[in-house]
JSON list of C-alpha atoms in Angstrom, two decimals:
[
{"chain": "A", "resi": 1, "resn": "UNK", "atom": "CA", "xyz": [-2.01, -7.09, -18.64]},
{"chain": "A", "resi": 2, "resn": "UNK", "atom": "CA", "xyz": [-5.33, -8.35, -17.29]},
{"chain": "A", "resi": 3, "resn": "UNK", "atom": "CA", "xyz": [-6.26, -9.31, -13.75]},
{"chain": "A", "resi": 4, "resn": "UNK", "atom": "CA", "xyz": [-6.10, -13.11, -13.51]},
{"chain": "A", "resi": 5, "resn": "UNK", "atom": "CA", "xyz": [-3.47, -13.50, -16.23]},
{"chain": "A", "resi": 6, "resn": "UNK", "atom": "CA", "xyz": [-0.21, -15.33, -15.59]},
{"chain": "A", "resi": 7, "resn": "UNK", "atom": "CA", "xyz": [2.71, -13.06, -14.61]},
{"chain": "A", "resi": 8, "resn": "UNK", "atom": "CA", "xyz": [5.32, -13.30, -17.36]},
{"chain": "A", "resi": 9, "resn": "UNK", "atom": "CA", "xyz": [7.27, -10.02, -17.09]},
{"chain": "A", "resi": 10, "resn": "UNK", "atom": "CA", "xyz": [8.08, -6.80, -15.25]},
{"chain": "A", "resi": 11, "resn": "UNK", "atom": "CA", "xyz": [7.34, -3.53, -17.03]},
{"chain": "A", "resi": 12, "resn": "UNK", "atom": "CA", "xyz": [8.84, -0.04, -16.98]},
{"chain": "A", "resi": 13, "resn": "UNK", "atom": "CA", "xyz": [6.54, 2.73, -18.16]},
{"chain": "A", "resi": 14, "resn": "UNK", "atom": "CA", "xyz": [8.59, 4.91, -20.52]},
{"chain": "A", "resi": 15, "resn": "UNK", "atom": "CA", "xyz": [5.85, 7.11, -21.99]},
{"chain": "A", "resi": 16, "resn": "UNK", "atom": "CA", "xyz": [2.21, 7.87, -21.19]},
{"chain": "A", "resi": 17, "resn": "UNK", "atom": "CA", "xyz": [0.23, 6.98, -18.10]},
{"chain": "A", "resi": 18, "resn": "UNK", "atom": "CA", "xyz": [-1.57, 3.82, -17.04]},
{"chain": "A", "resi": 19, "resn": "UNK", "atom": "CA", "xyz": [-4.38, 2.96, -14.66]},
{"chain": "A", "resi": 20, "resn": "UNK", "atom": "CA", "xyz": [-4.13, 0.06, -12.25]},
{"chain": "A", "resi": 21, "resn": "UNK", "atom": "CA", "xyz": [-7.60, -1.47, -11.91]},
{"chain": "A", "resi": 22, "resn": "UNK", "atom": "CA", "xyz": [-9.16, -4.17, -9.78]},
{"chain": "A", "resi": 23, "resn": "UNK", "atom": "CA", "xyz": [-12.43, -6.06, -10.23]},
{"chain": "A", "resi": 24, "resn": "UNK", "atom": "CA", "xyz": [-13.87, -7.68, -7.10]},
{"chain": "A", "resi": 25, "resn": "UNK", "atom": "CA", "xyz": [-14.61, -11.39, -6.85]},
{"chain": "A", "resi": 26, "resn": "UNK", "atom": "CA", "xyz": [-18.29, -10.43, -7.08]},
{"chain": "A", "resi": 27, "resn": "UNK", "atom": "CA", "xyz": [-17.62, -8.84, -10.47]},
{"chain": "A", "resi": 28, "resn": "UNK", "atom": "CA", "xyz": [-17.89, -5.24, -9.25]},
{"chain": "A", "resi": 29, "resn": "UNK", "atom": "CA", "xyz": [-15.59, -2.79, -10.91]},
{"chain": "A", "resi": 30, "resn": "UNK", "atom": "CA", "xyz": [-13.19, -2.18, -12.36]},
{"chain": "A", "resi": 31, "resn": "UNK", "atom": "CA", "xyz": [-12.06, 0.26, -9.70]},
{"chain": "A", "resi": 32, "resn": "UNK", "atom": "CA", "xyz": [-8.96, 2.39, -10.30]},
{"chain": "A", "resi": 33, "resn": "UNK", "atom": "CA", "xyz": [-6.60, 1.66, -7.40]},
{"chain": "A", "resi": 34, "resn": "UNK", "atom": "CA", "xyz": [-3.57, 3.55, -8.66]},
{"chain": "A", "resi": 35, "resn": "UNK", "atom": "CA", "xyz": [-2.12, 5.48, -11.59]},
{"chain": "A", "resi": 36, "resn": "UNK", "atom": "CA", "xyz": [1.33, 5.01, -13.08]},
{"chain": "A", "resi": 37, "resn": "UNK", "atom": "CA", "xyz": [3.54, 7.69, -14.63]},
{"chain": "A", "resi": 38, "resn": "UNK", "atom": "CA", "xyz": [6.69, 7.46, -16.78]},
{"chain": "A", "resi": 39, "resn": "UNK", "atom": "CA", "xyz": [9.62, 6.00, -14.85]},
{"chain": "A", "resi": 40, "resn": "UNK", "atom": "CA", "xyz": [7.44, 3.75, -12.69]},
{"chain": "A", "resi": 41, "resn": "UNK", "atom": "CA", "xyz": [7.64, -0.03, -12.88]},
{"chain": "A", "resi": 42, "resn": "UNK", "atom": "CA", "xyz": [4.91, -2.61, -12.39]},
{"chain": "A", "resi": 43, "resn": "UNK", "atom": "CA", "xyz": [4.33, -6.33, -12.61]},
{"chain": "A", "resi": 44, "resn": "UNK", "atom": "CA", "xyz": [7.05, -7.23, -10.12]},
{"chain": "A", "resi": 45, "resn": "UNK", "atom": "CA", "xyz": [4.70, -7.95, -7.21]},
{"chain": "A", "resi": 46, "resn": "UNK", "atom": "CA", "xyz": [3.27, -11.18, -8.61]},
{"chain": "A", "resi": 47, "resn": "UNK", "atom": "CA", "xyz": [6.75, -12.43, -9.48]},
{"chain": "A", "resi": 48, "resn": "UNK", "atom": "CA", "xyz": [8.30, -11.55, -6.11]},
{"chain": "A", "resi": 49, "resn": "UNK", "atom": "CA", "xyz": [5.38, -13.12, -4.22]},
{"chain": "A", "resi": 50, "resn": "UNK", "atom": "CA", "xyz": [5.35, -16.23, -6.43]},
{"chain": "A", "resi": 51, "resn": "UNK", "atom": "CA", "xyz": [1.71, -15.75, -7.46]},
{"chain": "A", "resi": 52, "resn": "UNK", "atom": "CA", "xyz": [0.36, -17.68, -10.43]},
{"chain": "A", "resi": 53, "resn": "UNK", "atom": "CA", "xyz": [-2.13, -14.93, -11.39]},
{"chain": "A", "resi": 54, "resn": "UNK", "atom": "CA", "xyz": [-2.10, -11.13, -11.58]},
{"chain": "A", "resi": 55, "resn": "UNK", "atom": "CA", "xyz": [-4.21, -9.42, -8.90]},
{"chain": "A", "resi": 56, "resn": "UNK", "atom": "CA", "xyz": [-4.91, -6.27, -10.97]},
{"chain": "A", "resi": 57, "resn": "UNK", "atom": "CA", "xyz": [-5.20, -5.09, -14.57]},
{"chain": "A", "resi": 58, "resn": "UNK", "atom": "CA", "xyz": [-2.95, -2.35, -15.93]},
{"chain": "A", "resi": 59, "resn": "UNK", "atom": "CA", "xyz": [-4.35, -0.29, -18.81]},
{"chain": "A", "resi": 60, "resn": "UNK", "atom": "CA", "xyz": [-2.90, 2.52, -20.87]},
{"chain": "A", "resi": 61, "resn": "UNK", "atom": "CA", "xyz": [-4.95, 5.62, -20.06]},
{"chain": "A", "resi": 62, "resn": "UNK", "atom": "CA", "xyz": [-3.08, 8.10, -22.22]},
{"chain": "A", "resi": 63, "resn": "UNK", "atom": "CA", "xyz": [-4.86, 9.23, -25.41]},
{"chain": "A", "resi": 64, "resn": "UNK", "atom": "CA", "xyz": [-1.43, 9.42, -27.12]},
{"chain": "A", "resi": 65, "resn": "UNK", "atom": "CA", "xyz": [-0.65, 5.81, -26.13]},
{"chain": "A", "resi": 66, "resn": "UNK", "atom": "CA", "xyz": [1.95, 4.28, -23.83]},
{"chain": "A", "resi": 67, "resn": "UNK", "atom": "CA", "xyz": [5.43, 2.85, -24.29]},
{"chain": "A", "resi": 68, "resn": "UNK", "atom": "CA", "xyz": [6.77, 0.25, -21.87]},
{"chain": "A", "resi": 69, "resn": "UNK", "atom": "CA", "xyz": [10.00, -1.64, -21.43]},
{"chain": "A", "resi": 70, "resn": "UNK", "atom": "CA", "xyz": [9.48, -5.36, -20.87]},
{"chain": "A", "resi": 71, "resn": "UNK", "atom": "CA", "xyz": [11.80, -7.55, -18.78]},
{"chain": "A", "resi": 72, "resn": "UNK", "atom": "CA", "xyz": [10.83, -11.22, -18.97]},
{"chain": "A", "resi": 73, "resn": "UNK", "atom": "CA", "xyz": [10.19, -13.24, -15.82]},
{"chain": "A", "resi": 74, "resn": "UNK", "atom": "CA", "xyz": [13.37, -15.27, -16.43]},
{"chain": "A", "resi": 75, "resn": "UNK", "atom": "CA", "xyz": [15.54, -12.20, -16.99]},
{"chain": "A", "resi": 76, "resn": "UNK", "atom": "CA", "xyz": [14.04, -10.48, -13.91]},
{"chain": "A", "resi": 77, "resn": "UNK", "atom": "CA", "xyz": [14.67, -13.52, -11.70]},
{"chain": "A", "resi": 78, "resn": "UNK", "atom": "CA", "xyz": [18.22, -13.95, -13.05]},
{"chain": "A", "resi": 79, "resn": "UNK", "atom": "CA", "xyz": [18.97, -10.28, -12.36]},
{"chain": "A", "resi": 80, "resn": "UNK", "atom": "CA", "xyz": [17.69, -10.55, -8.78]},
{"chain": "A", "resi": 81, "resn": "UNK", "atom": "CA", "xyz": [19.72, -13.73, -8.20]},
{"chain": "A", "resi": 82, "resn": "UNK", "atom": "CA", "xyz": [22.87, -12.05, -9.48]},
{"chain": "A", "resi": 83, "resn": "UNK", "atom": "CA", "xyz": [22.30, -8.88, -7.43]},
{"chain": "A", "resi": 84, "resn": "UNK", "atom": "CA", "xyz": [20.92, -9.61, -3.93]},
{"chain": "A", "resi": 85, "resn": "UNK", "atom": "CA", "xyz": [20.91, -5.89, -3.03]},
{"chain": "A", "resi": 86, "resn": "UNK", "atom": "CA", "xyz": [18.54, -5.23, -5.95]},
{"chain": "A", "resi": 87, "resn": "UNK", "atom": "CA", "xyz": [16.30, -8.04, -4.72]},
{"chain": "A", "resi": 88, "resn": "UNK", "atom": "CA", "xyz": [16.19, -6.39, -1.28]},
{"chain": "A", "resi": 89, "resn": "UNK", "atom": "CA", "xyz": [15.31, -3.04, -2.87]},
{"chain": "A", "resi": 90, "resn": "UNK", "atom": "CA", "xyz": [12.38, -4.59, -4.75]},
{"chain": "A", "resi": 91, "resn": "UNK", "atom": "CA", "xyz": [11.17, -6.26, -1.54]},
{"chain": "A", "resi": 92, "resn": "UNK", "atom": "CA", "xyz": [11.17, -2.88, 0.25]},
{"chain": "A", "resi": 93, "resn": "UNK", "atom": "CA", "xyz": [9.32, -1.22, -2.63]},
{"chain": "A", "resi": 94, "resn": "UNK", "atom": "CA", "xyz": [6.77, -4.04, -2.68]},
{"chain": "A", "resi": 95, "resn": "UNK", "atom": "CA", "xyz": [6.14, -3.68, 1.06]},
{"chain": "A", "resi": 96, "resn": "UNK", "atom": "CA", "xyz": [5.66, 0.09, 0.68]},
{"chain": "A", "resi": 97, "resn": "UNK", "atom": "CA", "xyz": [3.15, -0.41, -2.14]},
{"chain": "A", "resi": 98, "resn": "UNK", "atom": "CA", "xyz": [1.28, -2.95, -0.03]},
{"chain": "A", "resi": 99, "resn": "UNK", "atom": "CA", "xyz": [1.08, -0.52, 2.88]},
{"chain": "A", "resi": 100, "resn": "UNK", "atom": "CA", "xyz": [-0.03, 2.27, 0.54]},
{"chain": "A", "resi": 101, "resn": "UNK", "atom": "CA", "xyz": [-2.82, 0.06, -0.88]},
{"chain": "A", "resi": 102, "resn": "UNK", "atom": "CA", "xyz": [-3.94, -0.81, 2.64]},
{"chain": "A", "resi": 103, "resn": "UNK", "atom": "CA", "xyz": [-3.97, 2.86, 3.65]},
{"chain": "A", "resi": 104, "resn": "UNK", "atom": "CA", "xyz": [-6.11, 3.73, 0.58]},
{"chain": "A", "resi": 105, "resn": "UNK", "atom": "CA", "xyz": [-8.54, 0.92, 1.37]},
{"chain": "A", "resi": 106, "resn": "UNK", "atom": "CA", "xyz": [-8.84, 1.97, 5.01]},
{"chain": "A", "resi": 107, "resn": "UNK", "atom": "CA", "xyz": [-9.52, 5.55, 3.91]},
{"chain": "A", "resi": 108, "resn": "UNK", "atom": "CA", "xyz": [-12.28, 4.27, 1.59]},
{"chain": "A", "resi": 109, "resn": "UNK", "atom": "CA", "xyz": [-13.84, 2.28, 4.42]},
{"chain": "A", "resi": 110, "resn": "UNK", "atom": "CA", "xyz": [-13.57, 5.26, 6.79]},
{"chain": "A", "resi": 111, "resn": "UNK", "atom": "CA", "xyz": [-15.83, 7.22, 4.41]},
{"chain": "A", "resi": 112, "resn": "UNK", "atom": "CA", "xyz": [-18.68, 4.77, 4.94]},
{"chain": "A", "resi": 113, "resn": "UNK", "atom": "CA", "xyz": [-21.57, 5.57, 7.23]},
{"chain": "A", "resi": 114, "resn": "UNK", "atom": "CA", "xyz": [-21.03, 2.48, 9.42]},
{"chain": "A", "resi": 115, "resn": "UNK", "atom": "CA", "xyz": [-17.52, 3.54, 10.35]},
{"chain": "A", "resi": 116, "resn": "UNK", "atom": "CA", "xyz": [-17.28, 4.56, 14.00]},
{"chain": "A", "resi": 117, "resn": "UNK", "atom": "CA", "xyz": [-15.96, 8.09, 14.62]},
{"chain": "A", "resi": 118, "resn": "UNK", "atom": "CA", "xyz": [-14.17, 9.29, 17.75]},
{"chain": "A", "resi": 119, "resn": "UNK", "atom": "CA", "xyz": [-13.18, 12.79, 18.76]},
{"chain": "A", "resi": 120, "resn": "UNK", "atom": "CA", "xyz": [-10.37, 13.04, 21.27]},
{"chain": "A", "resi": 121, "resn": "UNK", "atom": "CA", "xyz": [-9.56, 15.92, 23.59]},
{"chain": "A", "resi": 122, "resn": "UNK", "atom": "CA", "xyz": [-5.95, 17.08, 23.86]},
{"chain": "A", "resi": 123, "resn": "UNK", "atom": "CA", "xyz": [-4.00, 14.47, 25.86]},
{"chain": "A", "resi": 124, "resn": "UNK", "atom": "CA", "xyz": [-6.80, 11.87, 25.78]},
{"chain": "A", "resi": 125, "resn": "UNK", "atom": "CA", "xyz": [-5.59, 8.27, 25.27]},
{"chain": "A", "resi": 126, "resn": "UNK", "atom": "CA", "xyz": [-7.08, 6.31, 22.36]},
{"chain": "A", "resi": 127, "resn": "UNK", "atom": "CA", "xyz": [-5.55, 2.99, 23.41]},
{"chain": "A", "resi": 128, "resn": "UNK", "atom": "CA", "xyz": [-2.66, 1.90, 25.60]},
{"chain": "A", "resi": 129, "resn": "UNK", "atom": "CA", "xyz": [0.34, -0.33, 25.16]},
{"chain": "A", "resi": 130, "resn": "UNK", "atom": "CA", "xyz": [-0.82, -3.91, 25.74]},
{"chain": "A", "resi": 131, "resn": "UNK", "atom": "CA", "xyz": [-4.42, -3.32, 24.52]},
{"chain": "A", "resi": 132, "resn": "UNK", "atom": "CA", "xyz": [-5.62, -5.66, 21.75]},
{"chain": "A", "resi": 133, "resn": "UNK", "atom": "CA", "xyz": [-4.64, -4.53, 18.23]},
{"chain": "A", "resi": 134, "resn": "UNK", "atom": "CA", "xyz": [-8.15, -4.98, 16.84]},
{"chain": "A", "resi": 135, "resn": "UNK", "atom": "CA", "xyz": [-8.79, -1.82, 14.81]},
{"chain": "A", "resi": 136, "resn": "UNK", "atom": "CA", "xyz": [-7.27, 0.58, 12.31]},
{"chain": "A", "resi": 137, "resn": "UNK", "atom": "CA", "xyz": [-7.55, 4.34, 12.71]},
{"chain": "A", "resi": 138, "resn": "UNK", "atom": "CA", "xyz": [-7.48, 7.23, 10.24]},
{"chain": "A", "resi": 139, "resn": "UNK", "atom": "CA", "xyz": [-6.38, 10.63, 11.57]},
{"chain": "A", "resi": 140, "resn": "UNK", "atom": "CA", "xyz": [-9.21, 12.82, 10.25]},
{"chain": "A", "resi": 141, "resn": "UNK", "atom": "CA", "xyz": [-7.80, 16.08, 11.63]},
{"chain": "A", "resi": 142, "resn": "UNK", "atom": "CA", "xyz": [-5.09, 17.19, 14.02]},
{"chain": "A", "resi": 143, "resn": "UNK", "atom": "CA", "xyz": [-2.30, 14.86, 15.07]},
{"chain": "A", "resi": 144, "resn": "UNK", "atom": "CA", "xyz": [-1.83, 11.78, 17.23]},
{"chain": "A", "resi": 145, "resn": "UNK", "atom": "CA", "xyz": [1.32, 11.11, 19.25]},
{"chain": "A", "resi": 146, "resn": "UNK", "atom": "CA", "xyz": [2.25, 7.48, 19.66]},
{"chain": "A", "resi": 147, "resn": "UNK", "atom": "CA", "xyz": [4.43, 6.47, 22.57]},
{"chain": "A", "resi": 148, "resn": "UNK", "atom": "CA", "xyz": [5.45, 3.44, 24.56]},
{"chain": "A", "resi": 149, "resn": "UNK", "atom": "CA", "xyz": [6.49, 2.64, 28.10]},
{"chain": "A", "resi": 150, "resn": "UNK", "atom": "CA", "xyz": [10.11, 1.63, 28.61]},
{"chain": "A", "resi": 151, "resn": "UNK", "atom": "CA", "xyz": [10.93, -1.18, 31.01]},
{"chain": "A", "resi": 152, "resn": "UNK", "atom": "CA", "xyz": [11.75, 1.45, 33.66]},
{"chain": "A", "resi": 153, "resn": "UNK", "atom": "CA", "xyz": [8.26, 3.01, 33.30]},
{"chain": "A", "resi": 154, "resn": "UNK", "atom": "CA", "xyz": [9.26, 6.11, 31.33]},
{"chain": "A", "resi": 155, "resn": "UNK", "atom": "CA", "xyz": [6.88, 7.21, 28.55]},
{"chain": "A", "resi": 156, "resn": "UNK", "atom": "CA", "xyz": [8.91, 7.53, 25.33]},
{"chain": "A", "resi": 157, "resn": "UNK", "atom": "CA", "xyz": [7.60, 9.19, 22.15]},
{"chain": "A", "resi": 158, "resn": "UNK", "atom": "CA", "xyz": [7.57, 6.95, 19.07]},
{"chain": "A", "resi": 159, "resn": "UNK", "atom": "CA", "xyz": [5.90, 8.79, 16.20]},
{"chain": "A", "resi": 160, "resn": "UNK", "atom": "CA", "xyz": [3.57, 11.71, 15.44]},
{"chain": "A", "resi": 161, "resn": "UNK", "atom": "CA", "xyz": [0.79, 10.89, 12.98]},
{"chain": "A", "resi": 162, "resn": "UNK", "atom": "CA", "xyz": [-0.86, 13.70, 11.03]},
{"chain": "A", "resi": 163, "resn": "UNK", "atom": "CA", "xyz": [-4.10, 14.20, 9.11]},
{"chain": "A", "resi": 164, "resn": "UNK", "atom": "CA", "xyz": [-4.63, 11.46, 6.54]},
{"chain": "A", "resi": 165, "resn": "UNK", "atom": "CA", "xyz": [-2.30, 8.92, 8.14]},
{"chain": "A", "resi": 166, "resn": "UNK", "atom": "CA", "xyz": [-3.48, 5.45, 9.14]},
{"chain": "A", "resi": 167, "resn": "UNK", "atom": "CA", "xyz": [-2.33, 3.44, 12.15]},
{"chain": "A", "resi": 168, "resn": "UNK", "atom": "CA", "xyz": [-3.38, 0.59, 14.41]},
{"chain": "A", "resi": 169, "resn": "UNK", "atom": "CA", "xyz": [-3.65, -3.13, 13.84]},
{"chain": "A", "resi": 170, "resn": "UNK", "atom": "CA", "xyz": [0.04, -3.94, 13.71]},
{"chain": "A", "resi": 171, "resn": "UNK", "atom": "CA", "xyz": [1.40, -0.39, 14.06]},
{"chain": "A", "resi": 172, "resn": "UNK", "atom": "CA", "xyz": [1.76, 2.70, 11.87]},
{"chain": "A", "resi": 173, "resn": "UNK", "atom": "CA", "xyz": [1.18, 1.96, 8.18]}
]
């Protein structure tokens, strides 16, 4: 399907591989934002979010062609209504994909020259609990330990982030 088209179905890639592409509002692109392999599904995001237009294009990129299963919008919605647990599963998958797209975009931005770089010494604090959440960070090398202060003042570990992981803004992504 093409970016900007109306969402009419959910697809399951049975054979081949596809590229997920996006063209910017300024007409730049298309840029490949993801690749799909057999067994992966796509097209559900626009339906779950109630969008009237697709936000990306999906193109077959396999020289041998692609084969997809097609589940109409009506059949997809009826299935989700009949099986609430399946609906919840799709919502979780959609959220993960959204976070993955955001991480990729932040990594792209971090490659730019105007991105500020910081080097921290062992034990140095990047920001503290209660500071404004006004930036995203990419762990370029090493690891970052996140922690929080309990109501009794104890410092409690929350998560260890490793090279390539993104955090900040509203928490680990």
